[in-house]
Amino acid sequence: MGMSLDERVRSAVAALLHASGDSQAGLAAAVGVSQAQVSRRQSGTAAWSLADCESVAAHYGIDVLDLLAGPTRAMDSLPEERRRVPGRHVPAARPAIADGGV
C-alpha cells in the first residue's frame, strides 16, 4: 500500500525544506504559523491543513497539487532559483567577544 496523503505532504515538505535549504522557522514565517507548529505537522502529531498546503506551495513556487502528490513531484516542480546552491555557505553569526578585544 502507498503512502497516505498526510505522509505524502510531510515527505514533500521535508524534501522541499532540504532542497531549498530552508529551516522550519523560515517556512513557519512564510506560512504564518510558529516553528513549533511546523515541527508538530512534520512529526505527524498534527496535520497540514489544505490552507497550509496552499501557503507552502506558494512559498516554494509550485502548484498545490504537486505538493499533495508527494516528494518526487514536488521536487520536480521546484523552480531552479528556489534550490539551494551546493557549496554555498551561509555564515553563522559570530559569537560576541566578551572582553571587547579583537
PDB file of N, CA and C in Angstrom:
ATOM      1  N   MET A   1       0.838  -1.189   0.000  1.00  0.00           N
ATOM      2  CA  MET A   1       0.000   0.000   0.000  1.00  0.00           C
ATOM      3  C   MET A   1       0.878   1.245   0.000  1.00  0.00           C
ATOM      4  N   GLY A   2       0.436   2.293  -0.683  1.00  0.00           N
ATOM      5  CA  GLY A   2       1.207   3.517  -0.789  1.00  0.00           C
ATOM      6  C   GLY A   2       1.091   4.392   0.446  1.00  0.00           C
ATOM      7  N   MET A   3       1.745   5.524   0.363  1.00  0.00           N
ATOM      8  CA  MET A   3       1.712   6.490   1.467  1.00  0.00           C
ATOM      9  C   MET A   3       0.341   7.143   1.551  1.00  0.00           C
ATOM     10  N   SER A   4      -0.050   7.494   2.772  1.00  0.00           N
ATOM     11  CA  SER A   4      -1.278   8.267   2.960  1.00  0.00           C
ATOM     12  C   SER A   4      -1.030   9.697   2.486  1.00  0.00           C
ATOM     13  N   LEU A   5      -2.093  10.450   2.341  1.00  0.00           N
ATOM     14  CA  LEU A   5      -1.963  11.850   1.936  1.00  0.00           C
ATOM     15  C   LEU A   5      -1.127  12.627   2.954  1.00  0.00           C
ATOM     16  N   ASP A   6      -1.381  12.404   4.240  1.00  0.00           N
ATOM     17  CA  ASP A   6      -0.594  13.089   5.272  1.00  0.00           C
ATOM     18  C   ASP A   6       0.888  12.768   5.132  1.00  0.00           C
ATOM     19  N   GLU A   7       1.214  11.502   4.893  1.00  0.00           N
ATOM     20  CA  GLU A   7       2.616  11.099   4.734  1.00  0.00           C
ATOM     21  C   GLU A   7       3.233  11.725   3.483  1.00  0.00           C
ATOM     22  N   ARG A   8       2.464  11.780   2.402  1.00  0.00           N
ATOM     23  CA  ARG A   8       2.984  12.397   1.167  1.00  0.00           C
ATOM     24  C   ARG A   8       3.295  13.873   1.392  1.00  0.00           C
ATOM     25  N   VAL A   9       2.389  14.579   2.073  1.00  0.00           N
ATOM     26  CA  VAL A   9       2.612  16.013   2.319  1.00  0.00           C
ATOM     27  C   VAL A   9       3.825  16.210   3.227  1.00  0.00           C
ATOM     28  N   ARG A  10       3.916  15.439   4.317  1.00  0.00           N
ATOM     29  CA  ARG A  10       5.075  15.572   5.209  1.00  0.00           C
ATOM     30  C   ARG A  10       6.371  15.280   4.476  1.00  0.00           C
ATOM     31  N   SER A  11       6.371  14.245   3.640  1.00  0.00           N
ATOM     32  CA  SER A  11       7.573  13.899   2.879  1.00  0.00           C
ATOM     33  C   SER A  11       7.917  14.987   1.864  1.00  0.00           C
ATOM     34  N   ALA A  12       6.901  15.533   1.223  1.00  0.00           N
ATOM     35  CA  ALA A  12       7.135  16.593   0.247  1.00  0.00           C
ATOM     36  C   ALA A  12       7.692  17.844   0.921  1.00  0.00           C
ATOM     37  N   VAL A  13       7.124  18.214   2.071  1.00  0.00           N
ATOM     38  CA  VAL A  13       7.618  19.385   2.796  1.00  0.00           C
ATOM     39  C   VAL A  13       9.062  19.153   3.241  1.00  0.00           C
ATOM     40  N   ALA A  14       9.364  17.964   3.744  1.00  0.00           N
ATOM     41  CA  ALA A  14      10.737  17.658   4.162  1.00  0.00           C
ATOM     42  C   ALA A  14      11.697  17.761   2.985  1.00  0.00           C
ATOM     43  N   ALA A  15      11.307  17.240   1.840  1.00  0.00           N
ATOM     44  CA  ALA A  15      12.158  17.300   0.652  1.00  0.00           C
ATOM     45  C   ALA A  15      12.376  18.740   0.206  1.00  0.00           C
ATOM     46  N   LEU A  16      11.315  19.543   0.240  1.00  0.00           N
ATOM     47  CA  LEU A  16      11.429  20.949  -0.162  1.00  0.00           C
ATOM     48  C   LEU A  16      12.297  21.739   0.816  1.00  0.00           C
ATOM     49  N   LEU A  17      12.143  21.475   2.105  1.00  0.00           N
ATOM     50  CA  LEU A  17      12.996  22.131   3.098  1.00  0.00           C
ATOM     51  C   LEU A  17      14.467  21.813   2.816  1.00  0.00           C
ATOM     52  N   HIS A  18      14.743  20.551   2.584  1.00  0.00           N
ATOM     53  CA  HIS A  18      16.123  20.137   2.338  1.00  0.00           C
ATOM     54  C   HIS A  18      16.669  20.741   1.037  1.00  0.00           C
ATOM     55  N   ALA A  19      15.900  20.629  -0.025  1.00  0.00           N
ATOM     56  CA  ALA A  19      16.367  21.096  -1.330  1.00  0.00           C
ATOM     57  C   ALA A  19      16.581  22.599  -1.377  1.00  0.00           C
ATOM     58  N   SER A  20      15.766  23.334  -0.643  1.00  0.00           N
ATOM     59  CA  SER A  20      15.865  24.793  -0.684  1.00  0.00           C
ATOM     60  C   SER A  20      16.826  25.340   0.360  1.00  0.00           C
ATOM     61  N   GLY A  21      17.144  24.513   1.358  1.00  0.00           N
ATOM     62  CA  GLY A  21      17.988  24.992   2.443  1.00  0.00           C
ATOM     63  C   GLY A  21      17.214  25.788   3.477  1.00  0.00           C
ATOM     64  N   ASP A  22      15.892  25.779   3.366  1.00  0.00           N
ATOM     65  CA  ASP A  22      15.057  26.491   4.337  1.00  0.00           C
ATOM     66  C   ASP A  22      15.088  25.783   5.683  1.00  0.00           C
ATOM     67  N   SER A  23      14.801  26.534   6.720  1.00  0.00           N
ATOM     68  CA  SER A  23      14.632  25.967   8.057  1.00  0.00           C
ATOM     69  C   SER A  23      13.139  25.875   8.345  1.00  0.00           C
ATOM     70  N   GLN A  24      12.789  25.107   9.364  1.00  0.00           N
ATOM     71  CA  GLN A  24      11.383  25.073   9.785  1.00  0.00           C
ATOM     72  C   GLN A  24      10.931  26.457  10.205  1.00  0.00           C
ATOM     73  N   ALA A  25      11.802  27.220  10.848  1.00  0.00           N
ATOM     74  CA  ALA A  25      11.442  28.575  11.283  1.00  0.00           C
ATOM     75  C   ALA A  25      11.159  29.469  10.075  1.00  0.00           C
ATOM     76  N   GLY A  26      11.960  29.350   9.037  1.00  0.00           N
ATOM     77  CA  GLY A  26      11.744  30.139   7.830  1.00  0.00           C
ATOM     78  C   GLY A  26      10.439  29.783   7.143  1.00  0.00           C
ATOM     79  N   LEU A  27      10.164  28.489   7.051  1.00  0.00           N
ATOM     80  CA  LEU A  27       8.902  28.053   6.458  1.00  0.00           C
ATOM     81  C   LEU A  27       7.728  28.519   7.315  1.00  0.00           C
ATOM     82  N   ALA A  28       7.881  28.419   8.624  1.00  0.00           N
ATOM     83  CA  ALA A  28       6.814  28.840   9.531  1.00  0.00           C
ATOM     84  C   ALA A  28       6.470  30.311   9.314  1.00  0.00           C
ATOM     85  N   ALA A  29       7.476  31.146   9.190  1.00  0.00           N
ATOM     86  CA  ALA A  29       7.241  32.575   8.978  1.00  0.00           C
ATOM     87  C   ALA A  29       6.504  32.812   7.656  1.00  0.00           C
ATOM     88  N   ALA A  30       6.879  32.060   6.627  1.00  0.00           N
ATOM     89  CA  ALA A  30       6.240  32.229   5.324  1.00  0.00           C
ATOM     90  C   ALA A  30       4.784  31.755   5.337  1.00  0.00           C
ATOM     91  N   VAL A  31       4.502  30.718   6.114  1.00  0.00           N
ATOM     92  CA  VAL A  31       3.163  30.147   6.162  1.00  0.00           C
ATOM     93  C   VAL A  31       2.278  30.869   7.177  1.00  0.00           C
ATOM     94  N   GLY A  32       2.906  31.529   8.148  1.00  0.00           N
ATOM     95  CA  GLY A  32       2.141  32.255   9.154  1.00  0.00           C
ATOM     96  C   GLY A  32       1.785  31.417  10.369  1.00  0.00           C
ATOM     97  N   VAL A  33       2.661  30.466  10.689  1.00  0.00           N
ATOM     98  CA  VAL A  33       2.487  29.642  11.887  1.00  0.00           C
ATOM     99  C   VAL A  33       3.796  29.673  12.662  1.00  0.00           C
ATOM    100  N   SER A  34       3.816  29.060  13.835  1.00  0.00           N
ATOM    101  CA  SER A  34       5.056  29.016  14.607  1.00  0.00           C
ATOM    102  C   SER A  34       5.925  27.859  14.147  1.00  0.00           C
ATOM    103  N   GLN A  35       7.210  27.917  14.500  1.00  0.00           N
ATOM    104  CA  GLN A  35       8.122  26.822  14.187  1.00  0.00           C
ATOM    105  C   GLN A  35       7.661  25.555  14.882  1.00  0.00           C
ATOM    106  N   ALA A  36       7.131  25.681  16.097  1.00  0.00           N
ATOM    107  CA  ALA A  36       6.633  24.514  16.826  1.00  0.00           C
ATOM    108  C   ALA A  36       5.469  23.859  16.078  1.00  0.00           C
ATOM    109  N   GLN A  37       4.624  24.678  15.451  1.00  0.00           N
ATOM    110  CA  GLN A  37       3.510  24.119  14.679  1.00  0.00           C
ATOM    111  C   GLN A  37       4.015  23.375  13.451  1.00  0.00           C
ATOM    112  N   VAL A  38       5.039  23.909  12.791  1.00  0.00           N
ATOM    113  CA  VAL A  38       5.638  23.197  11.653  1.00  0.00           C
ATOM    114  C   VAL A  38       6.227  21.880  12.140  1.00  0.00           C
ATOM    115  N   SER A  39       6.914  21.911  13.264  1.00  0.00           N
ATOM    116  CA  SER A  39       7.508  20.696  13.814  1.00  0.00           C
ATOM    117  C   SER A  39       6.445  19.638  14.114  1.00  0.00           C
ATOM    118  N   ARG A  40       5.337  20.052  14.702  1.00  0.00           N
ATOM    119  CA  ARG A  40       4.254  19.101  15.006  1.00  0.00           C
ATOM    120  C   ARG A  40       3.656  18.518  13.733  1.00  0.00           C
ATOM    121  N   ARG A  41       3.506  19.351  12.724  1.00  0.00           N
ATOM    122  CA  ARG A  41       2.968  18.854  11.454  1.00  0.00           C
ATOM    123  C   ARG A  41       3.947  17.881  10.804  1.00  0.00           C
ATOM    124  N   GLN A  42       5.220  18.205  10.881  1.00  0.00           N
ATOM    125  CA  GLN A  42       6.224  17.334  10.259  1.00  0.00           C
ATOM    126  C   GLN A  42       6.423  16.028  11.027  1.00  0.00           C
ATOM    127  N   SER A  43       6.180  16.030  12.326  1.00  0.00           N
ATOM    128  CA  SER A  43       6.325  14.803  13.110  1.00  0.00           C
ATOM    129  C   SER A  43       5.078  13.929  13.038  1.00  0.00           C
ATOM    130  N   GLY A  44       3.982  14.478  12.523  1.00  0.00           N
ATOM    131  CA  GLY A  44       2.754  13.718  12.393  1.00  0.00           C
ATOM    132  C   GLY A  44       1.812  13.849  13.572  1.00  0.00           C
ATOM    133  N   THR A  45       2.168  14.653  14.562  1.00  0.00           N
ATOM    134  CA  THR A  45       1.258  14.847  15.699  1.00  0.00           C
ATOM    135  C   THR A  45       0.147  15.841  15.371  1.00  0.00           C
ATOM    136  N   ALA A  46       0.297  16.583  14.290  1.00  0.00           N
ATOM    137  CA  ALA A  46      -0.747  17.470  13.763  1.00  0.00           C
ATOM    138  C   ALA A  46      -0.696  17.333  12.240  1.00  0.00           C
ATOM    139  N   ALA A  47      -1.769  17.714  11.585  1.00  0.00           N
ATOM    140  CA  ALA A  47      -1.837  17.588  10.125  1.00  0.00           C
ATOM    141  C   ALA A  47      -1.712  18.951   9.453  1.00  0.00           C
ATOM    142  N   TRP A  48      -1.157  18.937   8.244  1.00  0.00           N
ATOM    143  CA  TRP A  48      -1.138  20.140   7.418  1.00  0.00           C
ATOM    144  C   TRP A  48      -2.554  20.346   6.895  1.00  0.00           C
ATOM    145  N   SER A  49      -3.110  21.531   7.084  1.00  0.00           N
ATOM    146  CA  SER A  49      -4.439  21.831   6.536  1.00  0.00           C
ATOM    147  C   SER A  49      -4.295  22.137   5.046  1.00  0.00           C
ATOM    148  N   LEU A  50      -5.423  22.144   4.344  1.00  0.00           N
ATOM    149  CA  LEU A  50      -5.365  22.497   2.927  1.00  0.00           C
ATOM    150  C   LEU A  50      -4.898  23.938   2.744  1.00  0.00           C
ATOM    151  N   ALA A  51      -5.309  24.831   3.641  1.00  0.00           N
ATOM    152  CA  ALA A  51      -4.853  26.229   3.566  1.00  0.00           C
ATOM    153  C   ALA A  51      -3.341  26.302   3.771  1.00  0.00           C
ATOM    154  N   ASP A  52      -2.822  25.506   4.731  1.00  0.00           N
ATOM    155  CA  ASP A  52      -1.373  25.450   4.943  1.00  0.00           C
ATOM    156  C   ASP A  52      -0.676  24.960   3.682  1.00  0.00           C
ATOM    157  N   CYS A  53      -1.236  23.915   3.073  1.00  0.00           N
ATOM    158  CA  CYS A  53      -0.634  23.347   1.863  1.00  0.00           C
ATOM    159  C   CYS A  53      -0.576  24.386   0.745  1.00  0.00           C
ATOM    160  N   GLU A  54      -1.634  25.180   0.620  1.00  0.00           N
ATOM    161  CA  GLU A  54      -1.624  26.245  -0.387  1.00  0.00           C
ATOM    162  C   GLU A  54      -0.513  27.252  -0.094  1.00  0.00           C
ATOM    163  N   SER A  55      -0.337  27.603   1.176  1.00  0.00           N
ATOM    164  CA  SER A  55       0.709  28.555   1.559  1.00  0.00           C
ATOM    165  C   SER A  55       2.101  27.986   1.333  1.00  0.00           C
ATOM    166  N   VAL A  56       2.300  26.713   1.678  1.00  0.00           N
ATOM    167  CA  VAL A  56       3.600  26.059   1.466  1.00  0.00           C
ATOM    168  C   VAL A  56       3.911  26.027  -0.027  1.00  0.00           C
ATOM    169  N   ALA A  57       2.941  25.615  -0.829  1.00  0.00           N
ATOM    170  CA  ALA A  57       3.147  25.544  -2.275  1.00  0.00           C
ATOM    171  C   ALA A  57       3.484  26.923  -2.849  1.00  0.00           C
ATOM    172  N   ALA A  58       2.754  27.937  -2.432  1.00  0.00           N
ATOM    173  CA  ALA A  58       3.029  29.294  -2.915  1.00  0.00           C
ATOM    174  C   ALA A  58       4.429  29.738  -2.506  1.00  0.00           C
ATOM    175  N   HIS A  59       4.826  29.421  -1.284  1.00  0.00           N
ATOM    176  CA  HIS A  59       6.165  29.790  -0.800  1.00  0.00           C
ATOM    177  C   HIS A  59       7.244  29.198  -1.688  1.00  0.00           C
ATOM    178  N   TYR A  60       7.064  27.970  -2.113  1.00  0.00           N
ATOM    179  CA  TYR A  60       8.075  27.306  -2.942  1.00  0.00           C
ATOM    180  C   TYR A  60       7.866  27.510  -4.440  1.00  0.00           C
ATOM    181  N   GLY A  61       6.785  28.170  -4.818  1.00  0.00           N
ATOM    182  CA  GLY A  61       6.545  28.444  -6.230  1.00  0.00           C
ATOM    183  C   GLY A  61       6.106  27.222  -7.016  1.00  0.00           C
ATOM    184  N   ILE A  62       5.371  26.316  -6.336  1.00  0.00           N
ATOM    185  CA  ILE A  62       4.868  25.130  -7.009  1.00  0.00           C
ATOM    186  C   ILE A  62       3.355  25.092  -6.893  1.00  0.00           C
ATOM    187  N   ASP A  63       2.718  24.263  -7.696  1.00  0.00           N
ATOM    188  CA  ASP A  63       1.275  24.085  -7.626  1.00  0.00           C
ATOM    189  C   ASP A  63       0.944  23.224  -6.414  1.00  0.00           C
ATOM    190  N   VAL A  64      -0.152  23.521  -5.745  1.00  0.00           N
ATOM    191  CA  VAL A  64      -0.531  22.759  -4.552  1.00  0.00           C
ATOM    192  C   VAL A  64      -0.746  21.283  -4.888  1.00  0.00           C
ATOM    193  N   LEU A  65      -1.197  20.974  -6.089  1.00  0.00           N
ATOM    194  CA  LEU A  65      -1.382  19.567  -6.470  1.00  0.00           C
ATOM    195  C   LEU A  65      -0.049  18.826  -6.533  1.00  0.00           C
ATOM    196  N   ASP A  66       1.018  19.530  -6.906  1.00  0.00           N
ATOM    197  CA  ASP A  66       2.346  18.912  -6.916  1.00  0.00           C
ATOM    198  C   ASP A  66       2.808  18.613  -5.493  1.00  0.00           C
ATOM    199  N   LEU A  67       2.481  19.496  -4.552  1.00  0.00           N
ATOM    200  CA  LEU A  67       2.816  19.247  -3.147  1.00  0.00           C
ATOM    201  C   LEU A  67       2.045  18.031  -2.634  1.00  0.00           C
ATOM    202  N   LEU A  68       0.755  17.970  -2.935  1.00  0.00           N
ATOM    203  CA  LEU A  68      -0.086  16.874  -2.460  1.00  0.00           C
ATOM    204  C   LEU A  68       0.297  15.535  -3.097  1.00  0.00           C
ATOM    205  N   ALA A  69       0.924  15.575  -4.266  1.00  0.00           N
ATOM    206  CA  ALA A  69       1.305  14.341  -4.967  1.00  0.00           C
ATOM    207  C   ALA A  69       2.492  13.649  -4.310  1.00  0.00           C
ATOM    208  N   GLY A  70       3.248  14.370  -3.498  1.00  0.00           N
ATOM    209  CA  GLY A  70       4.366  13.749  -2.802  1.00  0.00           C
ATOM    210  C   GLY A  70       5.706  14.350  -3.149  1.00  0.00           C
ATOM    211  N   PRO A  71       6.768  13.797  -2.544  1.00  0.00           N
ATOM    212  CA  PRO A  71       8.081  14.423  -2.656  1.00  0.00           C
ATOM    213  C   PRO A  71       8.671  14.431  -4.069  1.00  0.00           C
ATOM    214  N   THR A  72       8.456  13.393  -4.824  1.00  0.00           N
ATOM    215  CA  THR A  72       9.047  13.351  -6.170  1.00  0.00           C
ATOM    216  C   THR A  72       8.464  14.439  -7.051  1.00  0.00           C
ATOM    217  N   ARG A  73       7.156  14.526  -7.067  1.00  0.00           N
ATOM    218  CA  ARG A  73       6.512  15.532  -7.904  1.00  0.00           C
ATOM    219  C   ARG A  73       6.796  16.939  -7.395  1.00  0.00           C
ATOM    220  N   ALA A  74       6.808  17.122  -6.068  1.00  0.00           N
ATOM    221  CA  ALA A  74       7.117  18.439  -5.508  1.00  0.00           C
ATOM    222  C   ALA A  74       8.522  18.866  -5.910  1.00  0.00           C
ATOM    223  N   MET A  75       9.472  17.945  -5.817  1.00  0.00           N
ATOM    224  CA  MET A  75      10.860  18.268  -6.173  1.00  0.00           C
ATOM    225  C   MET A  75      11.006  18.552  -7.663  1.00  0.00           C
ATOM    226  N   ASP A  76      10.309  17.793  -8.494  1.00  0.00           N
ATOM    227  CA  ASP A  76      10.359  18.026  -9.937  1.00  0.00           C
ATOM    228  C   ASP A  76       9.806  19.403 -10.294  1.00  0.00           C
ATOM    229  N   SER A  77       8.887  19.907  -9.479  1.00  0.00           N
ATOM    230  CA  SER A  77       8.240  21.198  -9.749  1.00  0.00           C
ATOM    231  C   SER A  77       8.969  22.388  -9.137  1.00  0.00           C
ATOM    232  N   LEU A  78       9.891  22.133  -8.220  1.00  0.00           N
ATOM    233  CA  LEU A  78      10.580  23.226  -7.531  1.00  0.00           C
ATOM    234  C   LEU A  78      11.413  24.034  -8.518  1.00  0.00           C
ATOM    235  N   PRO A  79      11.143  25.339  -8.626  1.00  0.00           N
ATOM    236  CA  PRO A  79      11.915  26.168  -9.553  1.00  0.00           C
ATOM    237  C   PRO A  79      13.405  26.172  -9.193  1.00  0.00           C
ATOM    238  N   GLU A  80      14.219  26.230 -10.199  1.00  0.00           N
ATOM    239  CA  GLU A  80      15.675  26.200 -10.018  1.00  0.00           C
ATOM    240  C   GLU A  80      16.154  27.289  -9.064  1.00  0.00           C
ATOM    241  N   GLU A  81      15.555  28.473  -9.151  1.00  0.00           N
ATOM    242  CA  GLU A  81      16.002  29.579  -8.292  1.00  0.00           C
ATOM    243  C   GLU A  81      15.672  29.355  -6.814  1.00  0.00           C
ATOM    244  N   ARG A  82      14.793  28.408  -6.511  1.00  0.00           N
ATOM    245  CA  ARG A  82      14.462  28.094  -5.113  1.00  0.00           C
ATOM    246  C   ARG A  82      15.364  27.000  -4.545  1.00  0.00           C
ATOM    247  N   ARG A  83      16.171  26.387  -5.423  1.00  0.00           N
ATOM    248  CA  ARG A  83      17.041  25.299  -4.968  1.00  0.00           C
ATOM    249  C   ARG A  83      18.307  25.853  -4.346  1.00  0.00           C
ATOM    250  N   ARG A  84      18.732  25.193  -3.288  1.00  0.00           N
ATOM    251  CA  ARG A  84      19.970  25.567  -2.617  1.00  0.00           C
ATOM    252  C   ARG A  84      21.124  25.299  -3.585  1.00  0.00           C
ATOM    253  N   VAL A  85      22.085  26.191  -3.612  1.00  0.00           N
ATOM    254  CA  VAL A  85      23.257  26.030  -4.464  1.00  0.00           C
ATOM    255  C   VAL A  85      24.297  25.222  -3.686  1.00  0.00           C
ATOM    256  N   PRO A  86      24.696  24.049  -4.205  1.00  0.00           N
ATOM    257  CA  PRO A  86      25.709  23.264  -3.491  1.00  0.00           C
ATOM    258  C   PRO A  86      26.982  24.075  -3.293  1.00  0.00           C
ATOM    259  N   GLY A  87      27.517  23.973  -2.116  1.00  0.00           N
ATOM    260  CA  GLY A  87      28.756  24.687  -1.812  1.00  0.00           C
ATOM    261  C   GLY A  87      28.551  26.095  -1.294  1.00  0.00           C
ATOM    262  N   ARG A  88      27.333  26.633  -1.456  1.00  0.00           N
ATOM    263  CA  ARG A  88      27.053  27.966  -0.931  1.00  0.00           C
ATOM    264  C   ARG A  88      26.882  27.837   0.571  1.00  0.00           C
ATOM    265  N   HIS A  89      27.620  28.603   1.288  1.00  0.00           N
ATOM    266  CA  HIS A  89      27.593  28.524   2.742  1.00  0.00           C
ATOM    267  C   HIS A  89      27.050  29.824   3.300  1.00  0.00           C
ATOM    268  N   VAL A  90      26.049  29.683   4.135  1.00  0.00           N
ATOM    269  CA  VAL A  90      25.518  30.853   4.826  1.00  0.00           C
ATOM    270  C   VAL A  90      26.272  30.940   6.140  1.00  0.00           C
ATOM    271  N   PRO A  91      27.103  31.968   6.318  1.00  0.00           N
ATOM    272  CA  PRO A  91      27.917  32.037   7.530  1.00  0.00           C
ATOM    273  C   PRO A  91      27.065  32.166   8.788  1.00  0.00           C
ATOM    274  N   ALA A  92      27.504  31.478   9.806  1.00  0.00           N
ATOM    275  CA  ALA A  92      26.827  31.572  11.103  1.00  0.00           C
ATOM    276  C   ALA A  92      27.202  32.896  11.746  1.00  0.00           C
ATOM    277  N   ALA A  93      26.360  33.348  12.621  1.00  0.00           N
ATOM    278  CA  ALA A  93      26.652  34.592  13.342  1.00  0.00           C
ATOM    279  C   ALA A  93      27.884  34.381  14.208  1.00  0.00           C
ATOM    280  N   ARG A  94      28.728  35.365  14.243  1.00  0.00           N
ATOM    281  CA  ARG A  94      29.932  35.272  15.088  1.00  0.00           C
ATOM    282  C   ARG A  94      29.564  35.497  16.529  1.00  0.00           C
ATOM    283  N   PRO A  95      30.175  34.747  17.427  1.00  0.00           N
ATOM    284  CA  PRO A  95      29.892  34.991  18.847  1.00  0.00           C
ATOM    285  C   PRO A  95      30.434  36.337  19.276  1.00  0.00           C
ATOM    286  N   ALA A  96      29.728  36.973  20.177  1.00  0.00           N
ATOM    287  CA  ALA A  96      30.189  38.262  20.701  1.00  0.00           C
ATOM    288  C   ALA A  96      31.436  38.062  21.541  1.00  0.00           C
ATOM    289  N   ILE A  97      32.343  38.984  21.445  1.00  0.00           N
ATOM    290  CA  ILE A  97      33.560  38.912  22.240  1.00  0.00           C
ATOM    291  C   ILE A  97      33.316  39.634  23.554  1.00  0.00           C
ATOM    292  N   ALA A  98      33.397  38.884  24.618  1.00  0.00           N
ATOM    293  CA  ALA A  98      33.019  39.405  25.944  1.00  0.00           C
ATOM    294  C   ALA A  98      33.921  40.536  26.410  1.00  0.00           C
ATOM    295  N   ASP A  99      35.223  40.444  26.113  1.00  0.00           N
ATOM    296  CA  ASP A  99      36.133  41.467  26.652  1.00  0.00           C
ATOM    297  C   ASP A  99      36.324  42.646  25.725  1.00  0.00           C
ATOM    298  N   GLY A 100      35.634  42.654  24.577  1.00  0.00           N
ATOM    299  CA  GLY A 100      35.739  43.783  23.672  1.00  0.00           C
ATOM    300  C   GLY A 100      36.999  43.763  22.829  1.00  0.00           C
ATOM    301  N   GLY A 101      37.822  42.738  22.982  1.00  0.00           N
ATOM    302  CA  GLY A 101      39.057  42.629  22.205  1.00  0.00           C
ATOM    303  C   GLY A 101      38.800  42.161  20.796  1.00  0.00           C
ATOM    304  N   VAL A 102      39.828  42.039  20.027  1.00  0.00           N
ATOM    305  CA  VAL A 102      39.705  41.647  18.634  1.00  0.00           C
ATOM    306  C   VAL A 102      39.931  40.193  18.455  1.00  0.00           C
TER     307      VAL A 102
END
